[in-house]
Short mmCIF file of C-alpha atoms and ligand atoms in Angstrom, two decimals:
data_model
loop_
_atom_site.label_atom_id
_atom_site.label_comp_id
_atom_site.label_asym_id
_atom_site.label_seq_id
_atom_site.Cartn_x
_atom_site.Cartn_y
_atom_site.Cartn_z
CA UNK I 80 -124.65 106.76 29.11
CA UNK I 81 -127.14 109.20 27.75
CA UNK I 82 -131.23 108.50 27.75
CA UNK I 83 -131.98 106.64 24.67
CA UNK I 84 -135.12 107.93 22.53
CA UNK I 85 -138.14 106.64 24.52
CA UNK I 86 -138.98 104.46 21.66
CA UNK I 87 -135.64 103.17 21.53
CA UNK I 88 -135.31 102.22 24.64
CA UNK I 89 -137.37 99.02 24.89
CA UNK I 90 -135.33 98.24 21.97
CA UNK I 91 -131.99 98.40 23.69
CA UNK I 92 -133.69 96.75 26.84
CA UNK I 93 -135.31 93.68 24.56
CA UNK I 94 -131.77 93.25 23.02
CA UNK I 95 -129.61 93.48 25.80
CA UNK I 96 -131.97 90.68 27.62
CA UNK I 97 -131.81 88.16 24.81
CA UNK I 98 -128.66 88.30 24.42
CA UNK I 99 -127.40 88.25 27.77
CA UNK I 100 -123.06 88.57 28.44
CA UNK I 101 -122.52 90.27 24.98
CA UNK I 102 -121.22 93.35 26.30
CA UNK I 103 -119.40 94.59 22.74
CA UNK I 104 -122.78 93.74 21.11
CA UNK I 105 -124.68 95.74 23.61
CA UNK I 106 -122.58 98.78 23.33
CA UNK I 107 -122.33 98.42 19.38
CA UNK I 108 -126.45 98.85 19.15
CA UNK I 109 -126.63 101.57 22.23
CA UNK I 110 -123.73 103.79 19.97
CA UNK I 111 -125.96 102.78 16.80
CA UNK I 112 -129.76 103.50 18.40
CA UNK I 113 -128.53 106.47 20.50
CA UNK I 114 -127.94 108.36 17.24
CA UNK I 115 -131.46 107.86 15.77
CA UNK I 116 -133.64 109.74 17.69
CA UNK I 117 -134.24 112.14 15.42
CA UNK I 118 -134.91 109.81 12.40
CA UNK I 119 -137.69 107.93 14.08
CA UNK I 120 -139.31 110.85 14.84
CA UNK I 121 -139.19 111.70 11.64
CA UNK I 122 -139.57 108.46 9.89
CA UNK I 123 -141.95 106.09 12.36
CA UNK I 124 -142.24 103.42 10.10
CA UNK I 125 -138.74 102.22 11.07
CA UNK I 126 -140.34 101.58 14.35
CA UNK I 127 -143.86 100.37 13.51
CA UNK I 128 -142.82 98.14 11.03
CA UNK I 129 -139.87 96.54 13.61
CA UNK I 130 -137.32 97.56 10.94
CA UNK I 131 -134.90 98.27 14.52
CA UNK I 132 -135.88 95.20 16.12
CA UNK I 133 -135.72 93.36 13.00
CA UNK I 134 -132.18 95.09 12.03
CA UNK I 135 -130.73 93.73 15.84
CA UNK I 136 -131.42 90.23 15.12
CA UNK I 137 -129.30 88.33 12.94
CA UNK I 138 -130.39 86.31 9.79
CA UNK I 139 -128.59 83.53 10.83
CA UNK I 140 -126.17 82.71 13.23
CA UNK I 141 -123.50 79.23 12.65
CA UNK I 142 -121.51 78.56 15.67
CA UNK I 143 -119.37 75.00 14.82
CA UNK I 144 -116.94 72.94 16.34
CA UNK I 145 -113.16 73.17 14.82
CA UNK I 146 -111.05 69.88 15.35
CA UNK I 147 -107.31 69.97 14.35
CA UNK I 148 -104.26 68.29 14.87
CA UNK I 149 -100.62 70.40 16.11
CA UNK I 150 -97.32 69.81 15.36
CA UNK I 151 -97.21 67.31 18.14
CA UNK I 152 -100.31 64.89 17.05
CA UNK I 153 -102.57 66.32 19.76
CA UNK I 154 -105.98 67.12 19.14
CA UNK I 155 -107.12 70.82 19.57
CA UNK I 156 -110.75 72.04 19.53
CA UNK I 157 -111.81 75.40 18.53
CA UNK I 158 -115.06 76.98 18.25
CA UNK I 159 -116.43 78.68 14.96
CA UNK I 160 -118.71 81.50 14.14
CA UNK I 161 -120.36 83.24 11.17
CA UNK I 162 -122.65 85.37 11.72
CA UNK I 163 -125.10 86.72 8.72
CA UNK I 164 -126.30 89.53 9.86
CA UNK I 165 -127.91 91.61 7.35
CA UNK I 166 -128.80 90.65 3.20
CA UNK I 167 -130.91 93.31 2.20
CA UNK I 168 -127.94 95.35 0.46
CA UNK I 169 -126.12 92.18 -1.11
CA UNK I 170 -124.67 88.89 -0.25
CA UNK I 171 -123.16 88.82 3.67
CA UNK I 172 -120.09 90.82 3.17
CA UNK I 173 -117.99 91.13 6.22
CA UNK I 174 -114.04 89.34 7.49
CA UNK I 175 -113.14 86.41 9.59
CA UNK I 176 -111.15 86.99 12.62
CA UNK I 177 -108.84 84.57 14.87
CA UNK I 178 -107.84 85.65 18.21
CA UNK I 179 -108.34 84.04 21.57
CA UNK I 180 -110.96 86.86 22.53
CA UNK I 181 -113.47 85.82 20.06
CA UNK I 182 -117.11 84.54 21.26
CA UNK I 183 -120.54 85.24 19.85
CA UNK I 184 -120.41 88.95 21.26
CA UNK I 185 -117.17 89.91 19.64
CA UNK I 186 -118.31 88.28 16.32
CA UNK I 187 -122.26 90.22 16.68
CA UNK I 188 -120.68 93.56 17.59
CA UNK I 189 -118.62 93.23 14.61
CA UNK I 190 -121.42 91.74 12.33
CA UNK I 191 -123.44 94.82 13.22
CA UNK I 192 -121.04 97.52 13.13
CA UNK I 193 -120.56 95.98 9.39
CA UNK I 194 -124.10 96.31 8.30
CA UNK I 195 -123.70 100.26 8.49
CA UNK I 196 -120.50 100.58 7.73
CA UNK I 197 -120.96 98.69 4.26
CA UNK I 198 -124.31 100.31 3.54
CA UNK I 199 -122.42 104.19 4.03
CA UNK I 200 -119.99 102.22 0.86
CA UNK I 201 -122.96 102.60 -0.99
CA UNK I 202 -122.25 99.77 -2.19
CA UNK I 203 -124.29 96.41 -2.82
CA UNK I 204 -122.88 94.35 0.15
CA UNK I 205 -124.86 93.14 3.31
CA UNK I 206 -122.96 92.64 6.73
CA UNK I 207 -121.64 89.52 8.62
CA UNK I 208 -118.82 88.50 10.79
CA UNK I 209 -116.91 85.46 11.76
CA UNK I 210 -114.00 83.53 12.98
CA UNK I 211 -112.87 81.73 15.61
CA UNK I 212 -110.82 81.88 19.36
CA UNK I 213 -107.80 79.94 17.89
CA UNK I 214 -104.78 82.08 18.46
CA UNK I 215 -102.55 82.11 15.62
CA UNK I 216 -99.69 83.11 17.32
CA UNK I 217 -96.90 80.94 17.64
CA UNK I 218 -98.65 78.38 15.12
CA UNK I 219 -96.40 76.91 12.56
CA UNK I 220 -97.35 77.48 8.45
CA UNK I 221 -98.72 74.27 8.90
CA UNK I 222 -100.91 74.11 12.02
CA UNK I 223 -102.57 77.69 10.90
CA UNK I 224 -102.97 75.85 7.19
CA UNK I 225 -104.62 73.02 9.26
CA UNK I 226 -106.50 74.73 11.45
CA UNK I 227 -108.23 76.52 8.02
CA UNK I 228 -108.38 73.51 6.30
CA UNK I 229 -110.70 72.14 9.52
CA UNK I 230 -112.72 75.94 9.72
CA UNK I 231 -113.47 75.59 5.94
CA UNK I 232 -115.16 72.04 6.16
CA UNK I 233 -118.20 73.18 7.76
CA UNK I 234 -118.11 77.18 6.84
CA UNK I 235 -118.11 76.03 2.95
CA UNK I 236 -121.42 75.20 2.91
CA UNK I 237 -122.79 78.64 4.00
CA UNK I 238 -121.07 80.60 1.43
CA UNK I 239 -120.73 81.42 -1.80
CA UNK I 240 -120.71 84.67 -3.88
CA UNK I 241 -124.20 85.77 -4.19
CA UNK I 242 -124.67 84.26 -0.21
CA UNK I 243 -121.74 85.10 2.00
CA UNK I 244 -118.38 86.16 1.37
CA UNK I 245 -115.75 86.57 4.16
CA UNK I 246 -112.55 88.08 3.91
CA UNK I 247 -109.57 88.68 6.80
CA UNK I 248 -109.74 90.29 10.11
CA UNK I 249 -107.23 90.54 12.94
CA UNK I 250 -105.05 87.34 12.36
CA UNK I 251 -106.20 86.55 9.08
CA UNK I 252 -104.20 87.92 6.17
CA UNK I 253 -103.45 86.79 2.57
CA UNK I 254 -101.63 83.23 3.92
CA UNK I 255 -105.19 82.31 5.68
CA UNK I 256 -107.26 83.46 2.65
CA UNK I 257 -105.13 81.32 0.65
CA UNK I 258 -105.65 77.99 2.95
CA UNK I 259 -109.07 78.61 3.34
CA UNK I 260 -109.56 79.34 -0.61
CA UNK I 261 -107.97 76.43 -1.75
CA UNK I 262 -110.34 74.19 0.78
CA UNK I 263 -113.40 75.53 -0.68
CA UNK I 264 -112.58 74.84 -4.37
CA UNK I 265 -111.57 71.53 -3.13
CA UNK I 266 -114.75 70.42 -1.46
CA UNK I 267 -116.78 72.38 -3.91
CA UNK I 268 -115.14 71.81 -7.11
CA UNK I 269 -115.63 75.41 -8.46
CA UNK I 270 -112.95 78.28 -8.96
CA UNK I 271 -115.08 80.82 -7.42
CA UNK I 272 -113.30 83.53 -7.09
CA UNK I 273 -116.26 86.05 -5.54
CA UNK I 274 -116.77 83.77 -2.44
CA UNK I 275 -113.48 85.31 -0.82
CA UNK I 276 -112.17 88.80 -0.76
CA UNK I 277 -108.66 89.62 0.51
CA UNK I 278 -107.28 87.07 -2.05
CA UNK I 279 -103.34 87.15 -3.59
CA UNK I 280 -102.97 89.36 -6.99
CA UNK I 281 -102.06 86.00 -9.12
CA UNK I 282 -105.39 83.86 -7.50
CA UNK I 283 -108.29 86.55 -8.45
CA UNK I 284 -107.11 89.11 -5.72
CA UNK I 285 -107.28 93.21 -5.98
CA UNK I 286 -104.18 95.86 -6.43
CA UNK I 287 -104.81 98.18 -3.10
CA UNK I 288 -107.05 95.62 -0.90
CA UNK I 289 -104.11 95.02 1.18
CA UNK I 290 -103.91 98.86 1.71
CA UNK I 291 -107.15 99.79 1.66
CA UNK I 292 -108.16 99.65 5.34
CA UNK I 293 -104.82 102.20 6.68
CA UNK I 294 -104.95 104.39 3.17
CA UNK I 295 -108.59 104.62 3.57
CA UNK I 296 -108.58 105.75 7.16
CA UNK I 297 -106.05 108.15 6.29
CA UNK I 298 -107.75 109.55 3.18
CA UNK I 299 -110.83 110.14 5.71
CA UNK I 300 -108.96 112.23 7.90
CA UNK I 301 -107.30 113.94 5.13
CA UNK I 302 -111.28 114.98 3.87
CA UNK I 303 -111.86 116.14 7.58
CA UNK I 304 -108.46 118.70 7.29
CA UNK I 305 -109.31 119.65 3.50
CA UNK I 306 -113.05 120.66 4.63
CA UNK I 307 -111.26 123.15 7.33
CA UNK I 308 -108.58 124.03 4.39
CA UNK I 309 -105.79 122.37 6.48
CA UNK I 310 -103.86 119.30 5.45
CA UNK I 311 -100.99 116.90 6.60
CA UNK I 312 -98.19 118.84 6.56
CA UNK I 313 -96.31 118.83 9.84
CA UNK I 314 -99.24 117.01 12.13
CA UNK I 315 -97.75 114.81 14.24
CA UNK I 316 -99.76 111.42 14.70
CA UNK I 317 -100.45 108.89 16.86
CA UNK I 318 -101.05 105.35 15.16
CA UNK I 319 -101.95 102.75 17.92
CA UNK I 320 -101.70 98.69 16.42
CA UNK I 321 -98.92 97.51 13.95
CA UNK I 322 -100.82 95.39 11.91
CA UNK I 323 -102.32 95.48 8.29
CA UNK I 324 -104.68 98.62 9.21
CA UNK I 325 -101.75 100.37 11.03
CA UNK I 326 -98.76 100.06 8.88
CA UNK I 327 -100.79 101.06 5.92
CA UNK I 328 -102.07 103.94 8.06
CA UNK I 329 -98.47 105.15 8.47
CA UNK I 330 -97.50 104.87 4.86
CA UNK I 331 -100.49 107.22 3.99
CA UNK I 332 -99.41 109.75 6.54
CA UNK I 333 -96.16 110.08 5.51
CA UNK I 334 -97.18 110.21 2.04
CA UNK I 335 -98.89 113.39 2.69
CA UNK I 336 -96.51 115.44 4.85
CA UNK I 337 -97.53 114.19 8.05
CA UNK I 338 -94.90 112.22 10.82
CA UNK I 339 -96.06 108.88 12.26
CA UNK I 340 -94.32 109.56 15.90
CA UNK I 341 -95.46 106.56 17.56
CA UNK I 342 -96.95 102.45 17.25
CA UNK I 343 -97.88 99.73 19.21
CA UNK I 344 -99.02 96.47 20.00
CA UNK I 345 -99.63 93.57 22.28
CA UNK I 346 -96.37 93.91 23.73
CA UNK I 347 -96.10 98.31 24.24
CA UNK I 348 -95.47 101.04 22.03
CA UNK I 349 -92.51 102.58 20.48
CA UNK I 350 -92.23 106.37 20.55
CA UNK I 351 -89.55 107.58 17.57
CA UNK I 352 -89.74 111.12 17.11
CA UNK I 353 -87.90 111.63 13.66
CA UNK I 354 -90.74 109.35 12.47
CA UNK I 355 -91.58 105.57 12.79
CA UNK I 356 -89.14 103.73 10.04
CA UNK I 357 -92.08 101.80 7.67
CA UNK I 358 -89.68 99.40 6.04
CA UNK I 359 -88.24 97.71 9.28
CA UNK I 360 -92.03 97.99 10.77
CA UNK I 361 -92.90 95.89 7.50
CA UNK I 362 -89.71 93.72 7.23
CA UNK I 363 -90.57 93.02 11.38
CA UNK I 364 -94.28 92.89 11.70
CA UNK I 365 -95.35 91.22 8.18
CA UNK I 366 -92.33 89.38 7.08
CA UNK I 367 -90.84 87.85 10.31
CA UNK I 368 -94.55 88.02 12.38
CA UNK I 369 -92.11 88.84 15.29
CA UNK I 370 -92.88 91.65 18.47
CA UNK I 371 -92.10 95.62 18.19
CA UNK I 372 -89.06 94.82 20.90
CA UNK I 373 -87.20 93.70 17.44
CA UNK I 374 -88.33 97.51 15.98
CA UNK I 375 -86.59 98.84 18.91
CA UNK I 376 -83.87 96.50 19.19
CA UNK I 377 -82.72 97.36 15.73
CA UNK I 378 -83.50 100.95 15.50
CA UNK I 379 -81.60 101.83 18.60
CA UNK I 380 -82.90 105.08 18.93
CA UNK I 381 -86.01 103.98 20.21
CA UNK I 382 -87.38 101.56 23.08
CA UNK I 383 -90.23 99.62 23.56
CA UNK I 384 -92.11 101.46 26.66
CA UNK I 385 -94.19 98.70 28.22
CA UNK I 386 -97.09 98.69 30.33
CA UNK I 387 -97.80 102.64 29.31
CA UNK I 388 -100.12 103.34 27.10
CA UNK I 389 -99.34 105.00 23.58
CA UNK I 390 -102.08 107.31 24.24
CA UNK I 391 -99.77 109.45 26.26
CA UNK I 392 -97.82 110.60 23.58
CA UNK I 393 -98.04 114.04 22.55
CA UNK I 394 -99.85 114.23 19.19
CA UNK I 395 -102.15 116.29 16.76
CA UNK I 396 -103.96 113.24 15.23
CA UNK I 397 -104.83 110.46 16.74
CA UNK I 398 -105.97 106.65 14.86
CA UNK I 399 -106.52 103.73 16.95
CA UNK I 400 -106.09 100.64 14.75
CA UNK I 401 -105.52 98.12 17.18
CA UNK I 402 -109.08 96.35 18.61
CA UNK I 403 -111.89 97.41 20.33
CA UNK I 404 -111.86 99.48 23.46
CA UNK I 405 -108.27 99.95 23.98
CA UNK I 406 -109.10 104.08 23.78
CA UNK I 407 -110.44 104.50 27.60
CA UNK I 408 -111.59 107.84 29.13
CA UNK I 409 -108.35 108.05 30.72
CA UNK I 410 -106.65 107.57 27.43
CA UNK I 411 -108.99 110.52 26.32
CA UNK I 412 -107.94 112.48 28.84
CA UNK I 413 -104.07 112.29 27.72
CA UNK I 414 -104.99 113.16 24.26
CA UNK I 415 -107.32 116.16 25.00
CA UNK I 416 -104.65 117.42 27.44
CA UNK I 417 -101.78 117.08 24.88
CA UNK I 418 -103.55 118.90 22.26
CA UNK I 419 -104.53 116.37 19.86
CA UNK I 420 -107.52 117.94 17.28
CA UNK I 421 -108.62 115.18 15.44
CA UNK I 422 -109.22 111.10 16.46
CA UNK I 423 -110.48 108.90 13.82
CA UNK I 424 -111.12 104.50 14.00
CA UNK I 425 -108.73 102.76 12.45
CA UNK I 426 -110.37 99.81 13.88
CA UNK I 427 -113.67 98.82 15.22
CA UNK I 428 -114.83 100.31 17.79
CA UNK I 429 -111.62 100.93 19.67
CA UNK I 430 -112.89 104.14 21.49
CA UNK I 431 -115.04 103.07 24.84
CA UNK I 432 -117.66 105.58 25.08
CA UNK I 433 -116.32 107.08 28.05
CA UNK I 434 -113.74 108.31 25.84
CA UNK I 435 -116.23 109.32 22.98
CA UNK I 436 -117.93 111.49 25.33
CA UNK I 437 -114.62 113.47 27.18
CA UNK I 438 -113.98 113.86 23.44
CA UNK I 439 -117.41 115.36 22.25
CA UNK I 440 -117.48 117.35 25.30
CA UNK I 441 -113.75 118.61 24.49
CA UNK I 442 -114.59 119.34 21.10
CA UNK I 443 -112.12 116.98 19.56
CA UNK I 444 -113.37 115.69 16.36
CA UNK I 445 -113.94 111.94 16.66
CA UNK I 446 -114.75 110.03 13.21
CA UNK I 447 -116.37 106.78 13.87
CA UNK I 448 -115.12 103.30 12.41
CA UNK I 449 -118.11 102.84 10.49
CA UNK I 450 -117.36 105.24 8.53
CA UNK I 451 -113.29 105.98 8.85
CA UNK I 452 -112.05 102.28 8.01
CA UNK I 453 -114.60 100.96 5.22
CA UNK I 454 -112.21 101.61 2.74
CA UNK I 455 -111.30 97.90 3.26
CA UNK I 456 -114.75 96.55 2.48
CA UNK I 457 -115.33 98.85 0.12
CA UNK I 458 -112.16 97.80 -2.03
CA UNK I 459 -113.57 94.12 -1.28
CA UNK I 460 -116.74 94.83 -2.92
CA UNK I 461 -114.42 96.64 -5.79
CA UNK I 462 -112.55 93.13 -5.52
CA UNK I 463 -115.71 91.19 -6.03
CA UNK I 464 -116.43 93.71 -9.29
CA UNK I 465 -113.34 92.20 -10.99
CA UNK I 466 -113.86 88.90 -9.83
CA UNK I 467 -117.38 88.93 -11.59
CA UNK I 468 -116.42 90.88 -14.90
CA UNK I 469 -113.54 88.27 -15.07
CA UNK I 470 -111.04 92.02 -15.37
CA UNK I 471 -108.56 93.41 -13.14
CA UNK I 472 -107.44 96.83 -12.35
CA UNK I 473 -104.22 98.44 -12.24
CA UNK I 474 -102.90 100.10 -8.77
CA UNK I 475 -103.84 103.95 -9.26
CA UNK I 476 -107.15 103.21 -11.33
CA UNK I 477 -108.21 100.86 -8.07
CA UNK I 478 -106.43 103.69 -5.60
CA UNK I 479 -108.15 106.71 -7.49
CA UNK I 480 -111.74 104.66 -6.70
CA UNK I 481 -110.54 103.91 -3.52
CA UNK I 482 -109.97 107.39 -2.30
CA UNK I 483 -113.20 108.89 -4.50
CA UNK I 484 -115.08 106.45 -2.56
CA UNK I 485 -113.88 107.66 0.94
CA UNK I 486 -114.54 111.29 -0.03
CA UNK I 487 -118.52 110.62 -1.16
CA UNK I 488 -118.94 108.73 3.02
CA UNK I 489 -117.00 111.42 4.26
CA UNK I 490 -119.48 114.39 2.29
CA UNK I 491 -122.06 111.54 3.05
CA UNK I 492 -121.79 111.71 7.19
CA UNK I 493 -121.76 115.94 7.11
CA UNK I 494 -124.87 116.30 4.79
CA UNK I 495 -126.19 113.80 7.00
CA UNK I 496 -125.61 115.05 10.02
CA UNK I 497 -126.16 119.10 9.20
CA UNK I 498 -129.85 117.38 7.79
CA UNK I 499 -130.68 116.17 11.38
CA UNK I 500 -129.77 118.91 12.60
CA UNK I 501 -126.04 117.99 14.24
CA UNK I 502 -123.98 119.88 12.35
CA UNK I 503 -120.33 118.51 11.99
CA UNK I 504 -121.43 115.06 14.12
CA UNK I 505 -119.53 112.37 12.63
CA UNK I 506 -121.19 109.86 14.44
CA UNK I 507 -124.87 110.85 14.33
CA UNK I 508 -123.77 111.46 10.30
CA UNK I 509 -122.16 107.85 10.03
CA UNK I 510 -125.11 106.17 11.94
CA UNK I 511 -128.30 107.92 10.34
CA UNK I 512 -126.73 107.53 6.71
CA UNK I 513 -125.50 104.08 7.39
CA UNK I 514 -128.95 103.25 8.69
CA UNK I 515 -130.97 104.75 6.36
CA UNK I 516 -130.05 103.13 3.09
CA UNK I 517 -130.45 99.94 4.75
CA UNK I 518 -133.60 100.31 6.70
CA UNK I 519 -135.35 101.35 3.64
CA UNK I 520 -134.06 98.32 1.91
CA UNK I 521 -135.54 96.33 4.20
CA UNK I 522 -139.01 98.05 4.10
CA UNK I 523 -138.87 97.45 0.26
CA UNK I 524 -138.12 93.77 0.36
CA UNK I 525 -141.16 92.91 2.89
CA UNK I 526 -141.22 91.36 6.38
CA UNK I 527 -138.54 88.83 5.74
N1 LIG N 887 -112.54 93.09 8.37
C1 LIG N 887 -112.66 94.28 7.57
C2 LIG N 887 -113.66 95.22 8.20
O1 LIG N 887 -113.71 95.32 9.42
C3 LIG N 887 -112.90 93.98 6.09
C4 LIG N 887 -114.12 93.19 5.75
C5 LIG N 887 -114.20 92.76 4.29
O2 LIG N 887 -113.37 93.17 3.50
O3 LIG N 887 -115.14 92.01 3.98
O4 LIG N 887 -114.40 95.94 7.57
#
């Protein structure tokens, strides 16, 4: 790890003490803090007036219990979060994710991460994060509907549209929006259609916001290869995950010349050199929620390669849109060696900063989440526009916003980054900008 700006420093230290075992969160502030050096020099009110300190600590933090009864009449007991992280932009704004690996510092790197990553939007949304450890995998329709049902009992009462509004995450789609929709007008008697992003076309959703996360990522990269005068035609790439950000990832690619060679996910990685076939992905991972064996199984030309990692096929373009840290050094290593030019986050955080660094010293270009993936929470806030003119937007008008939105954060993180001095910096751009809006924000609302 590099030496953080002196003043900095007993920052980090404070936070990494009072929150003690919250390793993601820990690394999520370091990546964020180790970028703005050069703006607190610059700027030392963000420092005098604790807008750092004040930025690290949550608004308000809601861990609950989550009863529920299986198929079989037994009682299971999960644990809840939401975490409200940031208002000063707009209402908490940030998804809900179920997965065994969940605790508070899972939920607080994510709630973070989201604060910048929605301000560099430019749009008027403030950052949370929430969700749970129940594992939806292997549920039935009706223990997942259920287990919402139970989450949505106490969350209700912390959100609404002008206060908090989740949408998905890993393991919660459209199906868990829906449950957890339909419990809050229930209990709450209102068709509020702004409390919940991520929402089905016919029940107040958005064209694109299923897309938005993978077609965002990949107009992001395709701003990196325009600004060099290069474009998609003929890269090879390298999409790790086979989920919502993933498969819309690959769709994007080949839309604009480039081959998807290769996905993954719990289970391995499938390597298909013609190009990955995007129907039976779809028909596999979103209608049947079965394993990539199936991919391979029917395809026949390809095989599921298990315990390797997909980082060691060859590629030009790499986008991790699995989880967090599954992109180690060693991982970095194989990608650098093989010639790949370009890695940009799919997902949060899913580079360690091991492998940040080998790439940075390699001269890869490595575009951060923050910045690479908000097209999903940018086309919520676009969802939450509809929702509150009562309108709704056709496909290409909400696509055309969509991608003009990823091009201003892309031109957003250079000017950014040439103005403090780091020219072509993705992360210093993504982190200073993302900061920035917010930070003064919270220096114009008073010490609240
Ligand atoms: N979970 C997504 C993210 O990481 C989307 C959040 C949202 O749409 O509120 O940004």
């Amino acid at each position: 790890m590099t030496e953080l700006h002196t003043k900095l420093h007993d920052i980090y230290d404070e936070v990494a003490r009072r929150n003690p075992g919250e390793d993601e969160f820990h690394q999520a502030v370091y990546e964020v803090l180790n970028s703005l050096g050069p703006v607190v020099d610059k700027h030392p009110d963000y420092v005098d007036r604790a807008v750092i300190r004040r930025l690290c600590e949550p608004e308000r933090q809601i861990i609950f219990r989550v009863p529920w009864l299986d198929d079989s009449g037994d009682v299971q007991v999960n644990r809840g979060f939401r975490v409200e992280f940031n208002s000063a932009l707009g209402p908490f704004k940030g998804g809900l994710r179920f997965h065994p690996s969940v605790y508070l510092g899972i939920i607080k790197f994510l709630g973070f991460e989201q604060i910048f990553k929605n301000s560099l939007t430019g749009l008027p949304i403030g950052g949370g994060k929430g969700g749970s450890d129940f594992d939806p995998k292997g549920r039935s329709d009706g223990e997942v509907m259920r287990f919402c049902q139970s989450f949505m009992t106490e969350l209700y009462r912390h959100l609404g549209e002008y206060t908090d509004v989740p949408a998905g995450d890993i393991g919660v789609g459209m199906r868990e929006i829906g449950y957890m929709f339909g419990q809050y007008k229930r209990i709450t008697n209102r068709y509020e259609s702004g409390v919940f992003t991520g929402k089905g076309i016919t029940w107040g959703g958005s064209q694109v916001r299923t897309e938005a996360t993978g077609y965002g990522t990949v107009f992001f990269v395709d701003e990196i290869l325009r600004s060099r005068g290069q474009s998609f035609d003929g890269k090879k790439v390298v999409v790790s995950g086979s989920g919502n950000v993933a498969i819309y990832a690959i769709e994007k690619v080949s839309a604009l010349g480039g081959t998807v060679i290769a996905c993954s996910d719990s289970t391995g990685f499938v390597h298909d050199p013609a190009g990955i076939d995007l129907d039976l992905l779809k028909e596999i991972k979103e209608k049947r929620r079965a394993r990539l064996a199936e991919y391979a199984e029917a395809r026949g030309s390809s095989q599921l390669v298990a315990n390797r990692s997909v980082w060691e096929v060859e590629c030009d373009i790499a986008l991790p849109c699995a989880t967090q840290n599954e992109v180690s050094g060693t991982d970095a290593r194989h990608l650098i060696e093989s010639g790949c030019q370009i890695v940009a986050e799919g997902a949060n955080m899913p580079c360690t900063p091991e492998a940040v660094k080998y790439f940075e010293d390699a001269g890869v270009t490595f575009a951060p989440g923050k910045a690479v993936n908000a097209g999903g929470v940018a086309t919520s806030a676009l969802e939450m526009q509809q929702n509150a003119s009562r309108d709704s937007w056709t496909f290409s008008d909400t696509e055309a916003r969509l991608a003009e939105i990823m091009r201003r954060i892309h031109h957003r993180c250079l000017a950014t980054a040439d103005e403090y001095g780091q020219p072509g910096n993705y992360v210093a751009g993504a982190n200073i900008a993302g900061f920035i809006r917010v930070a003064d924000a919270m220096l114009a609302l008073g010490l609240v």
